[in-house]
Coordinates of C-alpha atoms in Angstrom, one line a residue:
X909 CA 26.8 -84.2 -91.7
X910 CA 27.0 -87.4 -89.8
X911 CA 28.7 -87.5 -86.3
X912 CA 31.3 -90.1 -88.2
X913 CA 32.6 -87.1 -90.4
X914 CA 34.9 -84.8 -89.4
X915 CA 34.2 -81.2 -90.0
X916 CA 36.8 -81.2 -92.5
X917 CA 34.8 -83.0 -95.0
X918 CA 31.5 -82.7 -97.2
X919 CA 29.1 -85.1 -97.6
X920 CA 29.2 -87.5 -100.9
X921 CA 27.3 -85.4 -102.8
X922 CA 29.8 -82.3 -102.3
X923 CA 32.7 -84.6 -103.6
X924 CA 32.7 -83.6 -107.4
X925 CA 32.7 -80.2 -106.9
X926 CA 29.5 -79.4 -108.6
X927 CA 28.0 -78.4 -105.2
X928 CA 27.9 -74.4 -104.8
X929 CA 29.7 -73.1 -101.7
X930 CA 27.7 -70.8 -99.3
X931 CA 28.7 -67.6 -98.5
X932 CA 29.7 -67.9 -94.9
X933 CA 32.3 -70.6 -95.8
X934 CA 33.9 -68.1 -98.8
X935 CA 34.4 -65.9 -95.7
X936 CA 35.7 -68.1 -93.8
X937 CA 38.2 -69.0 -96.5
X938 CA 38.7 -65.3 -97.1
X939 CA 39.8 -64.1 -93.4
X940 CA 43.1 -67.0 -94.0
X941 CA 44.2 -63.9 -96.3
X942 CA 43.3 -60.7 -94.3
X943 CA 45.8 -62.9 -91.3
X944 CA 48.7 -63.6 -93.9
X945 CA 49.1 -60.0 -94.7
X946 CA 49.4 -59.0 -91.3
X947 CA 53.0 -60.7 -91.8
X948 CA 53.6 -60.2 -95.9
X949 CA 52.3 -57.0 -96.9
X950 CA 53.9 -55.3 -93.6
X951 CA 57.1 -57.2 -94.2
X952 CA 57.4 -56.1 -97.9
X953 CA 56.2 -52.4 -97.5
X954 CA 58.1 -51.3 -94.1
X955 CA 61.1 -54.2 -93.7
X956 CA 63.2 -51.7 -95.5
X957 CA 62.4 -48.7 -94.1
X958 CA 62.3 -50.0 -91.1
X959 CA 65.9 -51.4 -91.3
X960 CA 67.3 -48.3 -92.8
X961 CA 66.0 -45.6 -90.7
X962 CA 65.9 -47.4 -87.4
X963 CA 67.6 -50.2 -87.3
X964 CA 70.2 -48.6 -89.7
X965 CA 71.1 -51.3 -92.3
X966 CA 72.2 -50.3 -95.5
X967 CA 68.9 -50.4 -97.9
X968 CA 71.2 -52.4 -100.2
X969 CA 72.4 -55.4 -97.6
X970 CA 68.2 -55.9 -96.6
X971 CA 67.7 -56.1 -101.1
X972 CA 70.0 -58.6 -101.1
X973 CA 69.3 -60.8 -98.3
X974 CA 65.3 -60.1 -99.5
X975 CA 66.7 -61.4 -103.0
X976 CA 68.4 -64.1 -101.6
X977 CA 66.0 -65.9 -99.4
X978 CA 62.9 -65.0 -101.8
X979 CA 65.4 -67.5 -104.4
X980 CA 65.8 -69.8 -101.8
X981 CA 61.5 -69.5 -101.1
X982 CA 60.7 -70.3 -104.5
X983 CA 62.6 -73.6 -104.5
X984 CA 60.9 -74.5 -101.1
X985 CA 57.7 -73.9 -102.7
X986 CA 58.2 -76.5 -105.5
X987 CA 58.7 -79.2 -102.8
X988 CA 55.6 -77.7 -100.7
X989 CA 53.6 -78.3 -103.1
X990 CA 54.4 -81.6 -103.7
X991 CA 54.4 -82.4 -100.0
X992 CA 50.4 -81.0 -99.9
X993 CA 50.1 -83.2 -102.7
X994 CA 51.3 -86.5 -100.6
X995 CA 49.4 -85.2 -97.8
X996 CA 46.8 -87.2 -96.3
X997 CA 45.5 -87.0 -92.8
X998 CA 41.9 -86.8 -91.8
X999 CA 41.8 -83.3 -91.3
X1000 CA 42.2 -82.9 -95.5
X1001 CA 45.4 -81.8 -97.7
X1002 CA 46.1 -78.3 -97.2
X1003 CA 44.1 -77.6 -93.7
X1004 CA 46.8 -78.8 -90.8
X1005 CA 49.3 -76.5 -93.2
X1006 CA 47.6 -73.9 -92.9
X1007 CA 46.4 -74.1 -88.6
X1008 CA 49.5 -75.3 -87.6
X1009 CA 52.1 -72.8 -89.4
X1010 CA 50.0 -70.2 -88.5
X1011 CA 51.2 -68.6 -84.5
X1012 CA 54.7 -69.6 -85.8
X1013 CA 54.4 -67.3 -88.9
X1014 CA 53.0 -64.4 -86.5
X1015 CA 55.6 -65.2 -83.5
X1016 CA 58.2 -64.5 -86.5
X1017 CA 57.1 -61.6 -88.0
X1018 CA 57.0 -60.2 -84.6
X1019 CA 60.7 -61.1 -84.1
X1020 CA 61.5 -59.5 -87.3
X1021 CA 60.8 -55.8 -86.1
X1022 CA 62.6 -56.3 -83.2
X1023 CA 66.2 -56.8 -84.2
X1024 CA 68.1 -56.9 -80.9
X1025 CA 70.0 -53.4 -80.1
X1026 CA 72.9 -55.1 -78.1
X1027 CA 73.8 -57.2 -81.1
X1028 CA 77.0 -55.5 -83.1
X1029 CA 75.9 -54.9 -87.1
X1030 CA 77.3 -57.9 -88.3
X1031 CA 75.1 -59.4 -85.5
X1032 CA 72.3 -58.0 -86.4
X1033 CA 72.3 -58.8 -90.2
X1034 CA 72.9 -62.0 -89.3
X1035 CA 69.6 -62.1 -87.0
X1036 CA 67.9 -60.5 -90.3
X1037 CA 68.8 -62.9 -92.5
X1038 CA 67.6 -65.9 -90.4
X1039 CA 64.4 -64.8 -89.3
X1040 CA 63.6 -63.3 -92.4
X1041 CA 64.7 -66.9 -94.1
X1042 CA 62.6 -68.8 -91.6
X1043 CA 59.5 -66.4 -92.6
X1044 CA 59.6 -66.5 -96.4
X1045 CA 61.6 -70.1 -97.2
X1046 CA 60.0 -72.1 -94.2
X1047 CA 56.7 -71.2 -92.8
X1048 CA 55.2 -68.6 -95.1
X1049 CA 55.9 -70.7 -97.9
X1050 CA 54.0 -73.8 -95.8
X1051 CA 51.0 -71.4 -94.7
X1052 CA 50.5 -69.4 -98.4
X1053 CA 51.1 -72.9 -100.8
X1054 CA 48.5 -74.3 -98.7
X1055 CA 46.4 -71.5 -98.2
X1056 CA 46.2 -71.0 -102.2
X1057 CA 46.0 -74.8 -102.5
X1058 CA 42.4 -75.2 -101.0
X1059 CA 40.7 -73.4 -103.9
X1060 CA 41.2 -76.5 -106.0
X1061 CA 40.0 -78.8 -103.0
X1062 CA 36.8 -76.7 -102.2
X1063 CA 35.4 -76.5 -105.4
X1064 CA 35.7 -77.3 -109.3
X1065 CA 33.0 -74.7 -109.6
X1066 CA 34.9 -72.2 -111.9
X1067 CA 32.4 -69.3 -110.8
X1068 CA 32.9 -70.4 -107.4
X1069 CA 36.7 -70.2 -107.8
X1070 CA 36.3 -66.6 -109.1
X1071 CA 34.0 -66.0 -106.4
X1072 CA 36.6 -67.5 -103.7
X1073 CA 39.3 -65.0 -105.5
X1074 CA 37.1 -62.2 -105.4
X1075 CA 36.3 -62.6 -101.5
X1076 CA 40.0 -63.7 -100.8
X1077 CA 41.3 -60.4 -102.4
X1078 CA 38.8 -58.2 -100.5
X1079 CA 39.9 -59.5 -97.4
X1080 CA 43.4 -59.4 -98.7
X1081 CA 43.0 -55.7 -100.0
X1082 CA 41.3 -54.7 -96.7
X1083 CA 44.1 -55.5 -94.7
X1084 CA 46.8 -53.8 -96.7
X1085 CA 44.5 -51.2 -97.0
X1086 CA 44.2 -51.4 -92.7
X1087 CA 48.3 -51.8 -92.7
X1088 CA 49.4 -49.2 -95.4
X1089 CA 47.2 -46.3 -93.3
X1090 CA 47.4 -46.9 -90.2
X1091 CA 51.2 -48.8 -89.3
X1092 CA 52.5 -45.1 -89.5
X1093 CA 50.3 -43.9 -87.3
X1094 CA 50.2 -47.0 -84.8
X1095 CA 54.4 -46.4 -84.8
X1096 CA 54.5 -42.9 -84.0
X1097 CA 51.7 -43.2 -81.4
X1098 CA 53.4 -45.9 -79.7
X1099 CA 56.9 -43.8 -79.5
X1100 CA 58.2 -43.1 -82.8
X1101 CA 60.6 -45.2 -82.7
X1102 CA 61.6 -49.1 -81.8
X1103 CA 58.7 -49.1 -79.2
X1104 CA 56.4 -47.8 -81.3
X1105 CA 57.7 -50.7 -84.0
X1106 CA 57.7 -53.2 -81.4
X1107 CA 54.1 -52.5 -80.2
X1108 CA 52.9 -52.3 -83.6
X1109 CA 54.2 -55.9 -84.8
X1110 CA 53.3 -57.3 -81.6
X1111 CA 49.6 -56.4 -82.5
X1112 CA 50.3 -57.5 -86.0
X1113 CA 51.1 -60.9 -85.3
X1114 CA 48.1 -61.6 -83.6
X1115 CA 46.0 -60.1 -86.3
X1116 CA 48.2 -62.7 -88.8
X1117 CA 47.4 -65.8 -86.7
X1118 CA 43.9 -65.7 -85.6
X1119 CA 42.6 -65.2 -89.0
X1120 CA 44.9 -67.5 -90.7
X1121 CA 43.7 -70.6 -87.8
X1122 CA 40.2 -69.8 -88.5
X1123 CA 40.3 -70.8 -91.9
X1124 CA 42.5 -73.5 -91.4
X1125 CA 40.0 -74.8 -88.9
X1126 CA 36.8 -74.4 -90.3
X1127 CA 36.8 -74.8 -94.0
X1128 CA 36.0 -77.8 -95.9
X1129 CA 38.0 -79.7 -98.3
X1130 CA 35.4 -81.3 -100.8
X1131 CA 38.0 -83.8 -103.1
X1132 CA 39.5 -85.7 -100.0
X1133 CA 36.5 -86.7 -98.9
X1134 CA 37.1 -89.3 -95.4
X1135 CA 35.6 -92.5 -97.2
X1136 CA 38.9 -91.7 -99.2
X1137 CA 40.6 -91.3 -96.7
X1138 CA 41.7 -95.2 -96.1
X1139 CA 42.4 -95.5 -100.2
X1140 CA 44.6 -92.8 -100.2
X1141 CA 46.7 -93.3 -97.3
X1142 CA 47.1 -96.8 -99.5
X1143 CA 48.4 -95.2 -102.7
X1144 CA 52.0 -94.7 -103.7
X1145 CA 54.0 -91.8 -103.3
X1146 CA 53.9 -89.4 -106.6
X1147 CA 57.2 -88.9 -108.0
X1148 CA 58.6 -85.6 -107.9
X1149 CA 60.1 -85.6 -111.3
X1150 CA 56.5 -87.0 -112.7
X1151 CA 55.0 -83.8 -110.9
X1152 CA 57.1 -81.8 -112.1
X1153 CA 57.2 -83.1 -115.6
X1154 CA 53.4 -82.8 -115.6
X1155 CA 53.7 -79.1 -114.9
X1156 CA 56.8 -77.8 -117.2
X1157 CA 55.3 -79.4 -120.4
X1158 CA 52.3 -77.2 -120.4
X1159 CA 51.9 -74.0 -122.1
X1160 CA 49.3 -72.3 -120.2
X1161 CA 51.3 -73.5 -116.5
X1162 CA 54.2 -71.4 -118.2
X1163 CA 52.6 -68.2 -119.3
X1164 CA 51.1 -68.5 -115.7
X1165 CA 54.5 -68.4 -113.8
X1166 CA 55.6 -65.9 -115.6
X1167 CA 52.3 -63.4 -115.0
X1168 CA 52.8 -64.3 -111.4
X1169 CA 56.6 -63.4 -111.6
X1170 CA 55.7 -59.8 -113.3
X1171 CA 52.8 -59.3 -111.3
X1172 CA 54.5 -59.3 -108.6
X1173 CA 57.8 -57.5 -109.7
X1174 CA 55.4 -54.9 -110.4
X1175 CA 54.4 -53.8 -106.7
X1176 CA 57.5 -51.4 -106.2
X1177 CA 55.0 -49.3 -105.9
X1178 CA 53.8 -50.5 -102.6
X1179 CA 57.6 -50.7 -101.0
X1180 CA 57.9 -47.2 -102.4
X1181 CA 55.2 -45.8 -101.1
X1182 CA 56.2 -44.7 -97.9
X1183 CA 59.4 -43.2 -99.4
X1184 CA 57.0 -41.1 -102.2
X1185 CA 54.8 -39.6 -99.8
X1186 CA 57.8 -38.8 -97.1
X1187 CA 60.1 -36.9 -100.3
X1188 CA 57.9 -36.3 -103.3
X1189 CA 55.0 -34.7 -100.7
X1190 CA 56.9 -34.0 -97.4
X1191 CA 54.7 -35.9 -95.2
X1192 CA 54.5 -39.8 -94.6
X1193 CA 50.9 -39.4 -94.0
X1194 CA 49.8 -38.8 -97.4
X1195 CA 51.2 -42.7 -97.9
X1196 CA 47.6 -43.2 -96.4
X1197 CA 45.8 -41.1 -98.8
X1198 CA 47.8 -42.9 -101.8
X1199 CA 46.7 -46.3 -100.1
X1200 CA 43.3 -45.5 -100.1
X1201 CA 43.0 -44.0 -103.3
X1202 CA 44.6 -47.5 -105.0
X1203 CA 42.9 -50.2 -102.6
X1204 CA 39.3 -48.6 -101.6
X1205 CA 38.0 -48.9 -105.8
X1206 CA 39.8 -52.3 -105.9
X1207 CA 37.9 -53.5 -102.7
X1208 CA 34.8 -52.0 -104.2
X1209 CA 35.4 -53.3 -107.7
X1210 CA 36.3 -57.0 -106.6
X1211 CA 31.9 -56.9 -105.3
X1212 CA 31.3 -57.2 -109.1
X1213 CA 34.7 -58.8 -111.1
X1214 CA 32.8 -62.3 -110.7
X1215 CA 29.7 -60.6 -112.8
X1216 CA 32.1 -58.7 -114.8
X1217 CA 34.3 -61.6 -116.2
X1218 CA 31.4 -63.6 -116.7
X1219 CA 29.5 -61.4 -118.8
X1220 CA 32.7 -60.6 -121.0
X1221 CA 34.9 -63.6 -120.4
X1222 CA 37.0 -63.8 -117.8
X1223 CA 40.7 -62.9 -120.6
X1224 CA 38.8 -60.1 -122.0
X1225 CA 38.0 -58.2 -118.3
X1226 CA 41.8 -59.0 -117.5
X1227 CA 42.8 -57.1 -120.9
X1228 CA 40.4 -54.3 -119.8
X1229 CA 41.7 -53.6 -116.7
X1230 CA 45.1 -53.4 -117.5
X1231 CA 45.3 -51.2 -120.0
X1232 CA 43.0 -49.1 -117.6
X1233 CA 46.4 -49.5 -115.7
X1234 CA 48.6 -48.9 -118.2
X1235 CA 46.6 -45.1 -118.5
X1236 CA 46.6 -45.0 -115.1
X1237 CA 50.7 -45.2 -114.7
X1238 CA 51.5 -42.6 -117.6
X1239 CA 48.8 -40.6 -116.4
X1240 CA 50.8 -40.2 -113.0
X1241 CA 53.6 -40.0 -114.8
X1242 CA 52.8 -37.1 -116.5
X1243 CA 51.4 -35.4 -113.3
X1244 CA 53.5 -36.9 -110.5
X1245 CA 53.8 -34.5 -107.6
X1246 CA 50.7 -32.8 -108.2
X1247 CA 48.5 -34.7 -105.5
X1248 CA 45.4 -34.3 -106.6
X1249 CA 45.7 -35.9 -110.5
X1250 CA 47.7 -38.4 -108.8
X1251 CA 45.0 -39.7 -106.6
X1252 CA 42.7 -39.8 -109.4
X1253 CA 45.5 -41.9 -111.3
X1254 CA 45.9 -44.2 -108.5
X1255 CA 42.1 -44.4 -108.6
X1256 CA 41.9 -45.4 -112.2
X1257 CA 45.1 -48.0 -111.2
X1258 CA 43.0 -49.4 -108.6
X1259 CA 40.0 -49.9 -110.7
X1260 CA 42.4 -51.6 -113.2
X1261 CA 43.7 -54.0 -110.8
X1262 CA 40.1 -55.8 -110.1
X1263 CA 39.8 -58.3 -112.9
X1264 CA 43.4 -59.9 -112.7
X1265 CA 43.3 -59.7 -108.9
X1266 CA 40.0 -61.6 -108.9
X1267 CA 40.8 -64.0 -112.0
X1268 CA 44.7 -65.1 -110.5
X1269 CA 44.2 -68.0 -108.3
X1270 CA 41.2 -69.3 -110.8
X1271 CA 43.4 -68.9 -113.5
X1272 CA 45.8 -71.3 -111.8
X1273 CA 42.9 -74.0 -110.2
X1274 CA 42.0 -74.1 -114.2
X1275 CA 45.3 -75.3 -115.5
X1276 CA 46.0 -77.3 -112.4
X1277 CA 42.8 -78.9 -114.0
X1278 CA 44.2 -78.9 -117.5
X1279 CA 47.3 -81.0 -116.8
X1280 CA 45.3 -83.1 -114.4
X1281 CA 43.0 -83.9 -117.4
X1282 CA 45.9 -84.6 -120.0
X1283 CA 48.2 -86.5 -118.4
X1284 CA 46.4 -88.1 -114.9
X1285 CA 48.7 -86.8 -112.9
X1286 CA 46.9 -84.6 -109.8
X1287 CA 49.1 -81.2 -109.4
X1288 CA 46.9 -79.6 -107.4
X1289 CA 49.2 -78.8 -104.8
X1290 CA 52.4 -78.4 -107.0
X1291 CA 50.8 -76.1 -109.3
X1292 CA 50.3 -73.9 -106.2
X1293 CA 53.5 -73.7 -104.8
X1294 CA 55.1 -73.2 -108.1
X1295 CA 52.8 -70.3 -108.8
X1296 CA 53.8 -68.9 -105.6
X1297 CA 57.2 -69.8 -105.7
X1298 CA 56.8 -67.2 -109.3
X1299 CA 55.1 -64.4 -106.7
X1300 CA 58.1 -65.0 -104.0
X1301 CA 60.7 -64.5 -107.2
X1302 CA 58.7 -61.5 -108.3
X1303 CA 58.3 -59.9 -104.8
X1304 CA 61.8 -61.0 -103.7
X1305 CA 63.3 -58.9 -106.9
X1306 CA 60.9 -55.9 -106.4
X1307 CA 61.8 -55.6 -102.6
X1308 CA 65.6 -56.1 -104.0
X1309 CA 65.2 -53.7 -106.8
X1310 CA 64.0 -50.8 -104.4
X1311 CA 66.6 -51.4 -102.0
X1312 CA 69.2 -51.0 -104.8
X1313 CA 67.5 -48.6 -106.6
X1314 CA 67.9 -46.8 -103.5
X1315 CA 71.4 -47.1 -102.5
X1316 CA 72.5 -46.3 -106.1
X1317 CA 70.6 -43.1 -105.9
X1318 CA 72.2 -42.2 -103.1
X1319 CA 69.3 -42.3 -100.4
X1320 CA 70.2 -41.1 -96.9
X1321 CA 68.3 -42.1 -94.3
X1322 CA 66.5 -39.7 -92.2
X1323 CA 67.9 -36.9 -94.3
X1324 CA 64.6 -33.8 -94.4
X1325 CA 65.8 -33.9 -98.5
X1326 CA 67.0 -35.9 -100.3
X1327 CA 69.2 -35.4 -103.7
X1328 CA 67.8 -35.3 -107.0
X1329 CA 69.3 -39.1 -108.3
X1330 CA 67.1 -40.5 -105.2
X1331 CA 63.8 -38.6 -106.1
X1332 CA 64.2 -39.5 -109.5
X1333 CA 64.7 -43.6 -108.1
X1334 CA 61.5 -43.1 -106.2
X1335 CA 59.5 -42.2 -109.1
X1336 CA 61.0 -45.1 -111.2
X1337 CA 59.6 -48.0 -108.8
X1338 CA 56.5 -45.7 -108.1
X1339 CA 55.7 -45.1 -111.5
X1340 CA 57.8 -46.4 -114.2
X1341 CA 58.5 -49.4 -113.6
X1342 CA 55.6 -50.7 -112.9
X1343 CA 54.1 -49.2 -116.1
X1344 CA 56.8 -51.3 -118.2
X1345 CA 55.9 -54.6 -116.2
X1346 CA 52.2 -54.3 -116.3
X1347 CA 52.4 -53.8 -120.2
X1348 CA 54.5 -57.2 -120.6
X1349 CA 51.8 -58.5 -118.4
X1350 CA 49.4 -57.4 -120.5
X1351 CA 50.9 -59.1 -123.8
X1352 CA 51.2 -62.3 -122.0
X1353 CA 47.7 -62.3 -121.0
X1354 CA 46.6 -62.5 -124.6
X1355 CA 47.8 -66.1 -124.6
X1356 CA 45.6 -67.3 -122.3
X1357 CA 42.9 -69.1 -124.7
X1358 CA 41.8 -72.3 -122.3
X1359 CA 38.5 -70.9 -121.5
X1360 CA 37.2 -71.9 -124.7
X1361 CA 37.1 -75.6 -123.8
X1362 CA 37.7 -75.1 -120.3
X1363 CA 34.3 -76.4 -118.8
X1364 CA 34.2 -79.8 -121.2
X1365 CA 38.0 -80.9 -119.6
X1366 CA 35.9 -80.2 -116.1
X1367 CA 33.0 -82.5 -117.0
X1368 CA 35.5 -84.8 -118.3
X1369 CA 37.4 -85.1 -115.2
X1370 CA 33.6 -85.3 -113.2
X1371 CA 33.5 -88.6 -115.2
X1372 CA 37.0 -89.5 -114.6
X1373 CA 38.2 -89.1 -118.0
X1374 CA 41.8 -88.1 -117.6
X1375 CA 44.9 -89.1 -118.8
X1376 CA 44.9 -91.5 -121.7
X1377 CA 41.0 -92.0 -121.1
X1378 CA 40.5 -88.5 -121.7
X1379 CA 38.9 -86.6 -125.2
X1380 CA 42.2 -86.2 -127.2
X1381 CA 39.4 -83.5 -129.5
X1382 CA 39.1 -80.9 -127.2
X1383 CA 42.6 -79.4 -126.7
X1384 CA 43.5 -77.9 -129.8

């Protein structure tokens, strides 16, 4: 790199993708996830009981308000993406989206486990319902669309886009894996109690940031290279309505929102976690053992998913591991409050969930590609946000659905037992549920058929044949 470059950037060669990424900067990029579940995954799988048992909020007013404001994220997606997409400063696209939102995102998630005692109820859900808003609407929704964004500007490598999924989710999955077994502990040891919650998050928020400004600092956007840079800032605007056009007339963009929505509305289990181990096995602690039992053969598996789904095709590996999923679910079904079988089912589960896991965020760089290709029109960005405005929909109506789930079956917080209509809830979004979304999943997945002619549209686009100047043979 020359000293007229800023670190931002490759050199000319890197600038059609066909360069392969080191390993240190697929770190690099995988740390921005490990930070960004220090505020998700601890929002989505203690927010609720946090509210109900110490702040006491009904678990049905923190669904709703999670319902609402997940909505409300998914449009603000739509226009994040386009923003990235329009973005064009000299430190890349997606990069300043992902530094600067950062603190602010773990300043927030700090404020959000520390609802204000001296406020009156009504005072308090309204203190919920903005930070919470300002989290998942404003500057989540910058930091993840951006974050997700910068596998498309890395690399058009499609084995270096699995490779970047596989690394992102092992970060990702060792974090949740860090924050489902040991934010229990960390919260009793500090006091049991607000302190202990108030500690925690305080901890948590720094653990969100750091990461997430690493990445957004150090990695390196190879399509927007700086002798670009001038030529860009020169172009027009691209329509929103052209964007969005580009996006809704293409199959494979569809069947991918809707695998992020169900995906997504899946993970009751993790919400429901903590409530499983506290009623089905009398002690919060064994959310721990169920934590590791699911995320350890993940972490483990996501080493090999890029050798995996190359050697069988990256649909085919999906279909296998969800139907190991789908045994896994009835399996624990069958033997749910017998600990032992349901570890091994969680194991199984967590084996399943590699391939998808790994493939997701390739899955959407390839049709980003796809409608680039047909119609001209670069969606990188857009693609992005709407993708993760499906997983904010999805997560949003999970958190929702256990909150009500709860409330209708009667849940009493604190209470040492709890009535049979409330165990049987708990085992629904544990166990049930999730088996009846992973199986739609699973039929959806079927229609994915792009990889057939998937690298040809990239070599097309190396030669910029897109649009009208592109092969009108291959997509058929």
């Amino acid at each position: 790199m020359s000293g007229t470059h800023d670190s931002s950037y490759a050199d000319e060669s890197q600038v059609n993708g066909s360069t392969k990424l080191r390993t240190s900067e697929k770190v690099v990029f995988g740390v921005g996830d490990f930070g960004a579940n220090y505020s998700w995954t601890f929002i989505a799988s203690f927010i609720i009981i946090y509210m109900t048992d110490v702040v006491g909020i009904a678990g049905s007013v923190i669904g709703t308000i999670i319902l609402f404001c997940r909505f409300a994220d998914g449009f603000s997606d739509i226009f994040m993406g386009s923003i990235i997409d329009n973005t064009n400063t000299k430190m890349g696209k997606a990069k300043p989206w992902v530094f600067w939102t950062a603190p602010v995102l773990g300043v927030l998630t700090f404020m959000l486990f520390n609802v204000p005692t001296s406020f009156s109820y009504t005072g308090q859900i309204a203190y919920i319902f903005i930070v919470y808003f300002l989290i998942s609407v404003i500057f989540y929704t910058a930091n993840n669309v951006a974050y997700s964004s910068l596998v498309s500007f890395m690399t058009k490598d499609e084995k270096d886009r699995v490779s970047l999924g596989s690394i992102r989710f092992i970060f990702s999955n060792l974090s949740v894996l860090c924050i489902t077994t040991f934010t229990v502990y960390f919260v009793t040891s500090f006091g049991d109690n607000q302190q202990g919650w108030t500690y925690t998050s305080a901890i948590y928020a720094l653990l969100c940031a750091i990461p997430l400004m690493i990445t957004g600092y150090f990695v390196k956007e190879r399509n927007v290279a700086e002798k670009q840079y001038h030529e860009v800032k020169k172009t027009k605007r691209i329509p929103f309505s052209l964007i969005i056009k580009s996006l809704i007339t293409e199959k494979y963009f569809l069947i991918t929102i809707v695998l992020y929505l169900l995906w997504y509305l899946r993970q009751t289990d993790n919400s429901m976690r903590i409530y499983y181990a506290t009623y089905i096995f009398n002690d919060a602690n064994v959310m721990a053992i169920m934590s590791i039992a699911t995320l350890l053969p993940t972490i483990l598996g996501l080493l090999v998913a890029p050798q995996f789904a190359e050697k069988v095709g990256i649909k085919n590996s999906i279909i296998i591991g969800l139907i190991l999923s789908i045994i896994s679910y009835i399996m624990m079904g069958i033997f749910s409050e017998n600990l032992i079988l349901l570890v091994v089912g969680l194991i199984i589960h967590g084996i399943g969930l590699v391939p998808f896991t790994a493939a997701l965020s390739g899955i959407v760089a390839d049709v980003g590609d796809i409608i680039y290709w047909k119609t001209g029109v670069p969606v990188q960005g857009s693609i992005f946000s709407l993708a993760s405005a499906g997983m904010k929909i999805g997560s949003g109506l999970q958190s929702a659905i256990v909150g009500w789930s709860l409330s209708v079956g009667g849940y009493v917080a604190g209470a040492s037992v709890q009535s049979q209509s409330t165990i049987f809830a708990i085992k629904s979004m544990q166990i049930y549920f999730p088996l009846l979304a992973v199986a739609i999943v699973t039929i959806f997945t079927l229609f994915l058929n792009y990889e057939k002619f998937i690298k040809h549209i990239k070599e097309q686009i190396r030669t910029n044949n897109v649009g009208e100047m592109r092969d009108k043979q291959i997509y058929k």
